CSV table of C-alpha atoms in Angstrom, one decimal:
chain,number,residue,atom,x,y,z
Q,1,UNK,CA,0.0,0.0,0.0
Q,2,UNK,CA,1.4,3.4,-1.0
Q,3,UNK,CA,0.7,6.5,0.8
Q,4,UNK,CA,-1.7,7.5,-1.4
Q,5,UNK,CA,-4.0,4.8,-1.2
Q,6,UNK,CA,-4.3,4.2,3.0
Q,7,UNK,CA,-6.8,6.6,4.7
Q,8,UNK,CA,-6.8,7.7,8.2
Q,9,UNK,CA,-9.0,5.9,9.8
Q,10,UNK,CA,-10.2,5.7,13.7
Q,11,UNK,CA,-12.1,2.9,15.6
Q,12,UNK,CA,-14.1,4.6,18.8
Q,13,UNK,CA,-13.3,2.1,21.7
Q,14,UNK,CA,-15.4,2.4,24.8
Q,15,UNK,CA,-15.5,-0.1,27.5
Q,16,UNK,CA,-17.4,-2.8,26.5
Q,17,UNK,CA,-15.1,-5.3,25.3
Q,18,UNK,CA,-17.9,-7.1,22.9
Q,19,UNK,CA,-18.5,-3.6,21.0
Q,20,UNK,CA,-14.6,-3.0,21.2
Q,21,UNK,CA,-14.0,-6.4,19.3
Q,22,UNK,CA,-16.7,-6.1,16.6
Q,23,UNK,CA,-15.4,-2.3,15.3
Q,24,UNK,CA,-11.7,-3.7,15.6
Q,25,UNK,CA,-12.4,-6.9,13.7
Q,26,UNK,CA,-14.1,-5.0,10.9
Q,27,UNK,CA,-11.0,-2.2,11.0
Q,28,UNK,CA,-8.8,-5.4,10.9
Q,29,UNK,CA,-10.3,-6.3,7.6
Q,30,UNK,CA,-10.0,-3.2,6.3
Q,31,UNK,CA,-6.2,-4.4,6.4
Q,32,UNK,CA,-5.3,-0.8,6.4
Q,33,UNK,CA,-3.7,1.3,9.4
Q,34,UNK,CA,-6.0,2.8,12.0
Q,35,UNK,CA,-5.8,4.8,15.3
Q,36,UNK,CA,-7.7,3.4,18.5
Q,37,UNK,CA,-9.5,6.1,20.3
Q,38,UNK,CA,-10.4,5.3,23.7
Q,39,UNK,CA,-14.0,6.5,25.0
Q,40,UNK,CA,-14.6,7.0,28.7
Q,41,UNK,CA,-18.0,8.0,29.6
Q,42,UNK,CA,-20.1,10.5,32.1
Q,43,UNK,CA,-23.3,9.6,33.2
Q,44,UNK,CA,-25.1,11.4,31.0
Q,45,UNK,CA,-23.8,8.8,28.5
Q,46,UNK,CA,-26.8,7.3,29.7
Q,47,UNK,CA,-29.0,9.5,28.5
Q,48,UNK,CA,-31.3,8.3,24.9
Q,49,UNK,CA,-29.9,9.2,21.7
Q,50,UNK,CA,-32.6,11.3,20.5
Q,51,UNK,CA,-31.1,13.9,23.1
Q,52,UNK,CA,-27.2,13.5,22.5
Q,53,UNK,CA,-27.9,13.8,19.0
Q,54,UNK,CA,-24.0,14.2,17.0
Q,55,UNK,CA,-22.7,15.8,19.9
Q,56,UNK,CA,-19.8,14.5,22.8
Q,57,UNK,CA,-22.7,14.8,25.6
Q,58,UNK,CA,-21.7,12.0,27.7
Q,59,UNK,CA,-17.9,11.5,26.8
Q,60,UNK,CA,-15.4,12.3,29.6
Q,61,UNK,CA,-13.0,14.9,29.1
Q,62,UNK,CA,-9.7,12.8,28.9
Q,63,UNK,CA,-11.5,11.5,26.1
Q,64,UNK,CA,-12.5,14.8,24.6
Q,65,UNK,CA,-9.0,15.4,24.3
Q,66,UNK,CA,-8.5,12.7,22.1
Q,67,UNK,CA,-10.8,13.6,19.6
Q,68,UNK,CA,-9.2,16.2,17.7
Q,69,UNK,CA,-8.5,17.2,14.0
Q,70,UNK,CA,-7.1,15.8,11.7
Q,71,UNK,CA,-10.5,14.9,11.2
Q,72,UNK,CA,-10.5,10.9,9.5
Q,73,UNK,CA,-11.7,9.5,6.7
Q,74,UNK,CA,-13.8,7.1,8.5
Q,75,UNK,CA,-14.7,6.4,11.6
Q,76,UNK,CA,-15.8,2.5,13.0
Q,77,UNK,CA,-17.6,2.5,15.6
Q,78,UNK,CA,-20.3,0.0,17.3
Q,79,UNK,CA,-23.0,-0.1,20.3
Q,80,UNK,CA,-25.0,2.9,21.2
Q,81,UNK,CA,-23.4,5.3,23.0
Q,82,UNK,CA,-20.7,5.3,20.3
Q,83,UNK,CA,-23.2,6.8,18.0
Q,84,UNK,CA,-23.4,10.4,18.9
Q,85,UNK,CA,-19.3,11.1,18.8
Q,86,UNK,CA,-19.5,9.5,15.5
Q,87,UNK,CA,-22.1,12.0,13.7
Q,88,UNK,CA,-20.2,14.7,16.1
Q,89,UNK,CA,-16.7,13.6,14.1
Q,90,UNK,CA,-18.5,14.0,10.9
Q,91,UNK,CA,-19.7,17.6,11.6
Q,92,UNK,CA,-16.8,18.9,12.7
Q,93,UNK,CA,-15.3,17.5,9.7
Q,94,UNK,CA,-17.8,18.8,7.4
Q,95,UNK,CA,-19.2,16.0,6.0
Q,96,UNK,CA,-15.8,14.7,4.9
Q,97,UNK,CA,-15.7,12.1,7.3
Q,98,UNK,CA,-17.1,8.4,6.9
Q,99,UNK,CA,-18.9,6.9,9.5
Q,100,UNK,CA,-19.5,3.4,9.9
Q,101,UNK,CA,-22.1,2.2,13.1
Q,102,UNK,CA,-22.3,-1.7,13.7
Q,103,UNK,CA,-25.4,-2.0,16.0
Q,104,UNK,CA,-28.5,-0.1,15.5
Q,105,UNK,CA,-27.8,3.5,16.5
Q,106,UNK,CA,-30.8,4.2,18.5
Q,107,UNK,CA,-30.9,7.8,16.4
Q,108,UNK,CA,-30.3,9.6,13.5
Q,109,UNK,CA,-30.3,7.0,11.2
Q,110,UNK,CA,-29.6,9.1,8.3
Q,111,UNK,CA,-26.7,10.6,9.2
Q,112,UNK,CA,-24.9,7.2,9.0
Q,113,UNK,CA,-22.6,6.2,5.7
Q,114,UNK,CA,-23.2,2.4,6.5
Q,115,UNK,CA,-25.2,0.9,9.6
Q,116,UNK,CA,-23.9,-2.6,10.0
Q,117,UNK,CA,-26.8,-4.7,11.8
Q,118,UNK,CA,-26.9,-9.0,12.1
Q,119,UNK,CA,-29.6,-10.1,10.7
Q,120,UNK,CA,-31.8,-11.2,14.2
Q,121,UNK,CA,-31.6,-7.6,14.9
Q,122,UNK,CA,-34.2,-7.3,12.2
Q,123,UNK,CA,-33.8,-3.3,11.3
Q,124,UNK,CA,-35.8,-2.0,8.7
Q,125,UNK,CA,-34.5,-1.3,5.3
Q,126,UNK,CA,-32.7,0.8,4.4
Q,127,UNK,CA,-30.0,2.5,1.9
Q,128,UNK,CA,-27.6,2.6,4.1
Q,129,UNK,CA,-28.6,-0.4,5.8
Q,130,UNK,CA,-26.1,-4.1,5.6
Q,131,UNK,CA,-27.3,-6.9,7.1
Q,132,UNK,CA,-25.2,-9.0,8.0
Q,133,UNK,CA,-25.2,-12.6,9.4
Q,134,UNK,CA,-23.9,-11.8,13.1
Q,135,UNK,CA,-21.4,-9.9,14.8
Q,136,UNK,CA,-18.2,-8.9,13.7
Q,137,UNK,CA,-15.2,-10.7,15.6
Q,138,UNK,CA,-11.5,-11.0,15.2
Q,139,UNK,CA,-11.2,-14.7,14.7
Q,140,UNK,CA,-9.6,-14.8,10.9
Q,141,UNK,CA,-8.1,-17.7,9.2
Q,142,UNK,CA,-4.9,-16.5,9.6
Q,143,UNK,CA,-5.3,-16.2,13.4
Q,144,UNK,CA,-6.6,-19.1,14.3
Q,145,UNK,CA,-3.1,-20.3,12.5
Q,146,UNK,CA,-1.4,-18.9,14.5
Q,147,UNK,CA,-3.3,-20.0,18.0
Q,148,UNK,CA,-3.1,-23.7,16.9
Q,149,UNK,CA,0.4,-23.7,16.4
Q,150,UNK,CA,0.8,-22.0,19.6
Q,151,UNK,CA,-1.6,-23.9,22.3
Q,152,UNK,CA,-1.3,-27.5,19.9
Q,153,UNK,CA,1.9,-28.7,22.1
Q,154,UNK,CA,-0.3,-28.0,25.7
Q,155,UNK,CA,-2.5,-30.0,24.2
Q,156,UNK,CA,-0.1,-32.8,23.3
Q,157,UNK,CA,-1.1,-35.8,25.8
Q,158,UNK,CA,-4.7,-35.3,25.1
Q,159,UNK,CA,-6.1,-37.8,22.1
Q,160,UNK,CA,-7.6,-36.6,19.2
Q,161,UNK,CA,-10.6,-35.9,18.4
Q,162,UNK,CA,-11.0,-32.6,20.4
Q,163,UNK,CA,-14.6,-31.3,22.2
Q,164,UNK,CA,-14.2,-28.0,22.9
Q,165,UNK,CA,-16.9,-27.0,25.4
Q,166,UNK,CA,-17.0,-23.0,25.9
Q,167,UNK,CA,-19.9,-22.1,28.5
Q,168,UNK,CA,-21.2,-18.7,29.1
Q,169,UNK,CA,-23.8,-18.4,31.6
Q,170,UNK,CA,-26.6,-16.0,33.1
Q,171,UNK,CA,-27.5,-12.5,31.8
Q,172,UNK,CA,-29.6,-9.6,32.9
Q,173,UNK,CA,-32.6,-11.6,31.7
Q,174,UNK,CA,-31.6,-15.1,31.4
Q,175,UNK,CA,-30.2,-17.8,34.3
Q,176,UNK,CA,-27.8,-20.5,33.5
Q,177,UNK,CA,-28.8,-22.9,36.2
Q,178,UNK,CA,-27.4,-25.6,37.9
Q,179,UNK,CA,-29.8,-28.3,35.8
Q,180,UNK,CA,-28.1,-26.4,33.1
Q,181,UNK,CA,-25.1,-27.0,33.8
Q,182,UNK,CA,-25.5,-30.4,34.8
Q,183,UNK,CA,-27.0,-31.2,31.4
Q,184,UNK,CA,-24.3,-29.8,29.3
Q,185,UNK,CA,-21.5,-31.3,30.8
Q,186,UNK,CA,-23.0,-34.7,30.6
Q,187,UNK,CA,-23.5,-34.1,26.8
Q,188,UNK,CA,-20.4,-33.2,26.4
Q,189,UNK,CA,-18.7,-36.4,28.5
Q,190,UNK,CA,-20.9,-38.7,26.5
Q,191,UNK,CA,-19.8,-37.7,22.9
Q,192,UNK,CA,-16.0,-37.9,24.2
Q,193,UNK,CA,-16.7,-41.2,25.2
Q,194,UNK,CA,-18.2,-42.3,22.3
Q,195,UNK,CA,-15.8,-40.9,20.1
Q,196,UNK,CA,-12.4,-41.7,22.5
Q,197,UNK,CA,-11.4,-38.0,22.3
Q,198,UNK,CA,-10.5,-35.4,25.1
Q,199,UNK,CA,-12.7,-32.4,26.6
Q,200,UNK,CA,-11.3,-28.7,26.1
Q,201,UNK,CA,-13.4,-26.7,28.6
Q,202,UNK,CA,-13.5,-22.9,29.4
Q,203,UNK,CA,-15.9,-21.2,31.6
Q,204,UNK,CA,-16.9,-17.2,32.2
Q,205,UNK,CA,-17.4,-14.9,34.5
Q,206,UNK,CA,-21.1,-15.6,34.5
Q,207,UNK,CA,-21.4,-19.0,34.9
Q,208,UNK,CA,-21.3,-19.0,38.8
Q,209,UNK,CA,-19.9,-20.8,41.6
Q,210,UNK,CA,-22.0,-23.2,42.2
Q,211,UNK,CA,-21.7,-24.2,38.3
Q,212,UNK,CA,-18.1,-24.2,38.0
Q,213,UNK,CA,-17.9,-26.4,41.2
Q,214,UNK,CA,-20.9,-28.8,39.5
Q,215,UNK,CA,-18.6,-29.3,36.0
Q,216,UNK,CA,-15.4,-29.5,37.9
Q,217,UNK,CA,-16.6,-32.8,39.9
Q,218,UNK,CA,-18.3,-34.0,36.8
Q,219,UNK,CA,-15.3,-34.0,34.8
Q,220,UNK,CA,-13.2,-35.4,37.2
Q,221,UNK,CA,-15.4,-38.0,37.9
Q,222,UNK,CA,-15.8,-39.1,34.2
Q,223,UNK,CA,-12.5,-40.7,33.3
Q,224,UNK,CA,-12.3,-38.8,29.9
Q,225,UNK,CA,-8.7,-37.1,29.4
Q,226,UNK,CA,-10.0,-33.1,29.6
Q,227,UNK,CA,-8.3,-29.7,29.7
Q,228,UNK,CA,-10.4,-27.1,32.0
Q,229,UNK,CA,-9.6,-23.2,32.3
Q,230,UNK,CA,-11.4,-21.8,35.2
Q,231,UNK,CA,-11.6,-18.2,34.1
Q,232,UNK,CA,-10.4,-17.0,37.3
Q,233,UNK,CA,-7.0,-18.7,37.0
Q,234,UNK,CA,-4.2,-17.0,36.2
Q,235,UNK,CA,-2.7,-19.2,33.4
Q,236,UNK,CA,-3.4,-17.6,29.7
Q,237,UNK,CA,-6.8,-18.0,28.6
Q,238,UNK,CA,-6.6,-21.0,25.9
Q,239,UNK,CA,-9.9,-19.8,24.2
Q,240,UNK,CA,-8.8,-18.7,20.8
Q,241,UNK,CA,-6.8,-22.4,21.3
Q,242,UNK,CA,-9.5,-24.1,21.4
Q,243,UNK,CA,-11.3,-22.8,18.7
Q,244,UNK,CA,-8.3,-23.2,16.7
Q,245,UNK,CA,-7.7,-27.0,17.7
Q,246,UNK,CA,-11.4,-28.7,18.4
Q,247,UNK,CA,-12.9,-30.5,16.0
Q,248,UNK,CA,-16.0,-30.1,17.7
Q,249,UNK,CA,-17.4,-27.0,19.3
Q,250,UNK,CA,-20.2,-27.3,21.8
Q,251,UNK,CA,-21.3,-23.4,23.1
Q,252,UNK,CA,-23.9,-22.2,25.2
Q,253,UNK,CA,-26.3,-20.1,23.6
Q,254,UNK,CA,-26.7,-17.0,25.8
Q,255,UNK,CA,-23.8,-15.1,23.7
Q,256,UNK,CA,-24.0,-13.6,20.5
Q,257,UNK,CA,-19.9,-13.5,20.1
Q,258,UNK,CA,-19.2,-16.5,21.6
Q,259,UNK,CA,-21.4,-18.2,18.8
Q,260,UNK,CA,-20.4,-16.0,15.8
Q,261,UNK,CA,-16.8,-16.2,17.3
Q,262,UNK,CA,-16.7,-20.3,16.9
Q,263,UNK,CA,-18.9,-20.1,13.9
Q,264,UNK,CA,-15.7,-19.1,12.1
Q,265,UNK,CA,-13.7,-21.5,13.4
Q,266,UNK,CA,-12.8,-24.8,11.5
Q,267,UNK,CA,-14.9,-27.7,13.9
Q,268,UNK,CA,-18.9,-28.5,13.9
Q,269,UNK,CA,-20.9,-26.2,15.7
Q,270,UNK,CA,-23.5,-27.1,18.4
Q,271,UNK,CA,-25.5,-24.7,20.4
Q,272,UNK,CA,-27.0,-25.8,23.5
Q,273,UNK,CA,-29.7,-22.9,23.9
Q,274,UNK,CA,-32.4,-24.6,26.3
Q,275,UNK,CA,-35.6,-22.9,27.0
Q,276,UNK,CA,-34.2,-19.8,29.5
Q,277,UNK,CA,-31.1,-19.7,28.3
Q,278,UNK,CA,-31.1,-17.7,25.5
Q,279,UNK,CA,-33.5,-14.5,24.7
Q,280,UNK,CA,-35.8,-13.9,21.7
Q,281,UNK,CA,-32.9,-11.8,19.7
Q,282,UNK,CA,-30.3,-14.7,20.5
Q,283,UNK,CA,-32.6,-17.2,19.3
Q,284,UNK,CA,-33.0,-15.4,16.3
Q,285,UNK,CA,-29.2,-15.7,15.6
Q,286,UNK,CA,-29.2,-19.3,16.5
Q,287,UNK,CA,-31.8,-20.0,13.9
Q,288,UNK,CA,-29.9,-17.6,11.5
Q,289,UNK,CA,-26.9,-20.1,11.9
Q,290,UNK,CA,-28.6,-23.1,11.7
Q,291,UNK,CA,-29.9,-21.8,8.2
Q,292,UNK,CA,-26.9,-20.3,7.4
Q,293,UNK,CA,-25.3,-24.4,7.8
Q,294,UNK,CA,-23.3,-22.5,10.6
Q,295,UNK,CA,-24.3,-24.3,13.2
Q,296,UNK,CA,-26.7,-26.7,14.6
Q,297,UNK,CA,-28.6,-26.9,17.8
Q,298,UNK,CA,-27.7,-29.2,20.3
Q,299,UNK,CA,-30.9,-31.1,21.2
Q,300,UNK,CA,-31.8,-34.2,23.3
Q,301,UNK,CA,-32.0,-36.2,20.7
Q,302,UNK,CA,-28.9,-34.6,18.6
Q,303,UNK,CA,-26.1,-36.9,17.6
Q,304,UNK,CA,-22.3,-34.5,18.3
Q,305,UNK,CA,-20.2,-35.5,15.3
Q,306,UNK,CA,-18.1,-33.3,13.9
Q,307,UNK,CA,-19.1,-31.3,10.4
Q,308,UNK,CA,-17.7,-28.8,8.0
Q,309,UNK,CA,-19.0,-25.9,7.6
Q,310,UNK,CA,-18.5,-22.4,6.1
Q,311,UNK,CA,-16.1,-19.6,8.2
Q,312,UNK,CA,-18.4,-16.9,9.2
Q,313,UNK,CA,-17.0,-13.7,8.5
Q,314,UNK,CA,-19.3,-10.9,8.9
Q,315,UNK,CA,-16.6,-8.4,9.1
Q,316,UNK,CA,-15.4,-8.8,5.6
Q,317,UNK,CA,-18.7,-8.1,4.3
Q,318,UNK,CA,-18.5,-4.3,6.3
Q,319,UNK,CA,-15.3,-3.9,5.5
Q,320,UNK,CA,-16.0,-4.3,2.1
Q,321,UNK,CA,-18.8,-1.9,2.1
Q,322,UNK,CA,-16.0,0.7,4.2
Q,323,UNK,CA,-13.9,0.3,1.7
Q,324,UNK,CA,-16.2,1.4,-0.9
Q,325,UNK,CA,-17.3,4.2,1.1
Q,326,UNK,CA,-14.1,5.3,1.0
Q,327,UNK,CA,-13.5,5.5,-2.6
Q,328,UNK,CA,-16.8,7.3,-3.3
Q,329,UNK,CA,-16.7,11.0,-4.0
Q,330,UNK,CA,-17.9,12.8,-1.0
Q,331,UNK,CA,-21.2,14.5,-1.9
């Protein structure tokens, strides 16, 4: 790339980690430079978006002093409050600036260059409306290279095939119980049995105590060779190793990334999503990866083998649409 061809462009990064990694991964894609700005909020960030309009109402002033000219050529940015310092950019810029929102906007629709929405969101149509089939993520080809050849040796002693079982847990509306729990890990030592593999398992910050504790004695009590990463230990997270290395993933339901996330990865796809685990918009997803030949849903009756499938990779498609923003006259 010369220097005539790159553009500046600036991701808005608040803190939410989810939003963070959706406007990174579609930057990534871009496969073009770009600045990180940091966003810390007030509590008038709160506040709906009908009132902070393109303005930095809400934005903290270390933050403020971030966001100064020279003005980019396009700015990523996803979730809500992200929204108003986005149109605020492209006023200050007059107009010059590009702005891309991933997540409905909750405002001003029309000042947007490209809203980026999945497809269970179910936005209405319009021009500068792409649906897409889930979240944005960072998980690439090329990374998930790079993970195997790193985390394969930890893995050494375990036999092949690999079950990688990656469990969420409760939300604000939804409760991973300790049925739940027991359930899933059962599933998951049956089809290691049956297949004379080894269990890869990662839990979260939400899947509580008393569940951690209930998977823990299950798996020890199995006799199946298994690798568990409590999230509170202090050992590197294996994650991105596991979706790199499992031939089969097995995910709870209750998290749009964590399904999009090992939808791109090379092993079969089940989600468990039980009634209660998973909201109407989630299930909307899961369905859309079913159809999509994503995924498939882990039910009573569902035999875990493992499957091809095609790498989701939502963020190309908005990248794509970026990058043709970008090489459109400004009108």
């Amino acid at each position: 790339m010369t220097d005539d061809d790159a553009h500046l462009i600036w991701v808005l990064a608040d803190d939410r980690a989810g939003n963070v990694n959706q406007a990174v991964g579609v930057a990534e894609a871009l496969a073009q430079p770009f600045k990180r700005i940091d966003i810390g909020y007030t509590n008038l960030a709160r506040l709906p978006n009908v009132i902070r309009r393109a303005s930095l109402l809400g934005v903290d002033i270390a933050s403020r002093a971030r966001l100064v000219a020279p003005w980019p050529d396009l700015v990523i940015a996803a979730g809500r409050r992200t929204a108003p310092i986005a149109r605020w950019i492209k006023k200050q810029s007059n107009g010059h600036t590009r702005i891309c929102q991933i997540m409905r906007p909750d405002g001003g629709e029309g000042a947007f260059d490209l809203i980026a929405v999945p497809a269970h969101d179910r936005m209405a149509a319009r021009d500068n409306v792409l649906e897409i089939p889930g979240a944005p993520h960072r998980v690439t080809e090329t990374r998930l290279l790079i993970e195997a050849d790193t985390w394969r040796p930890h893995f050494k002693g375990l036999p092949k095939p690999h079950i990688a079982l990656i469990i969420g847990g409760s939300t604000k509306a939804t409760v991973f119980t300790a049925s739940m729990a027991r359930e899933l890990a059962g599933r998951a030592i049956e089809a290691t049995k049956a297949i004379d593999g080894s269990l890869l398992v990662t839990t979260s910050r939400r899947t509580g105590q008393e569940n951690e504790a209930i998977i823990a004695e299950m798996l020890s009590a199995s006799g199946v060779p298994y690798h568990l990463h409590d999230w509170n230990a202090k050992a590197e997270n294996p994650y991105f190793g596991y979706l790199a290395l499992a031939d089969i993933l097995i995910v709870t339901g209750d998290s749009v990334s964590m399904c999009c996330e090992a939808a791109a990865a090379p092993g079969g796809v089940y989600i468990y999503a039980p009634d209660g685990i998973a909201n109407p918009r989630h299930q909307l997803l899961h369905q859309a990866l079913y159809d999509g030949d994503y995924a498939r849903p882990l039910l009573p009756n569902t035999e875990i083998v493992p499957f091809k499938h095609p790498s989701l990779q939502p963020a190309r498609m908005v990248a794509q649409r970026c990058l043709e923003l970008l090489s459109a006259p400004v009108s």
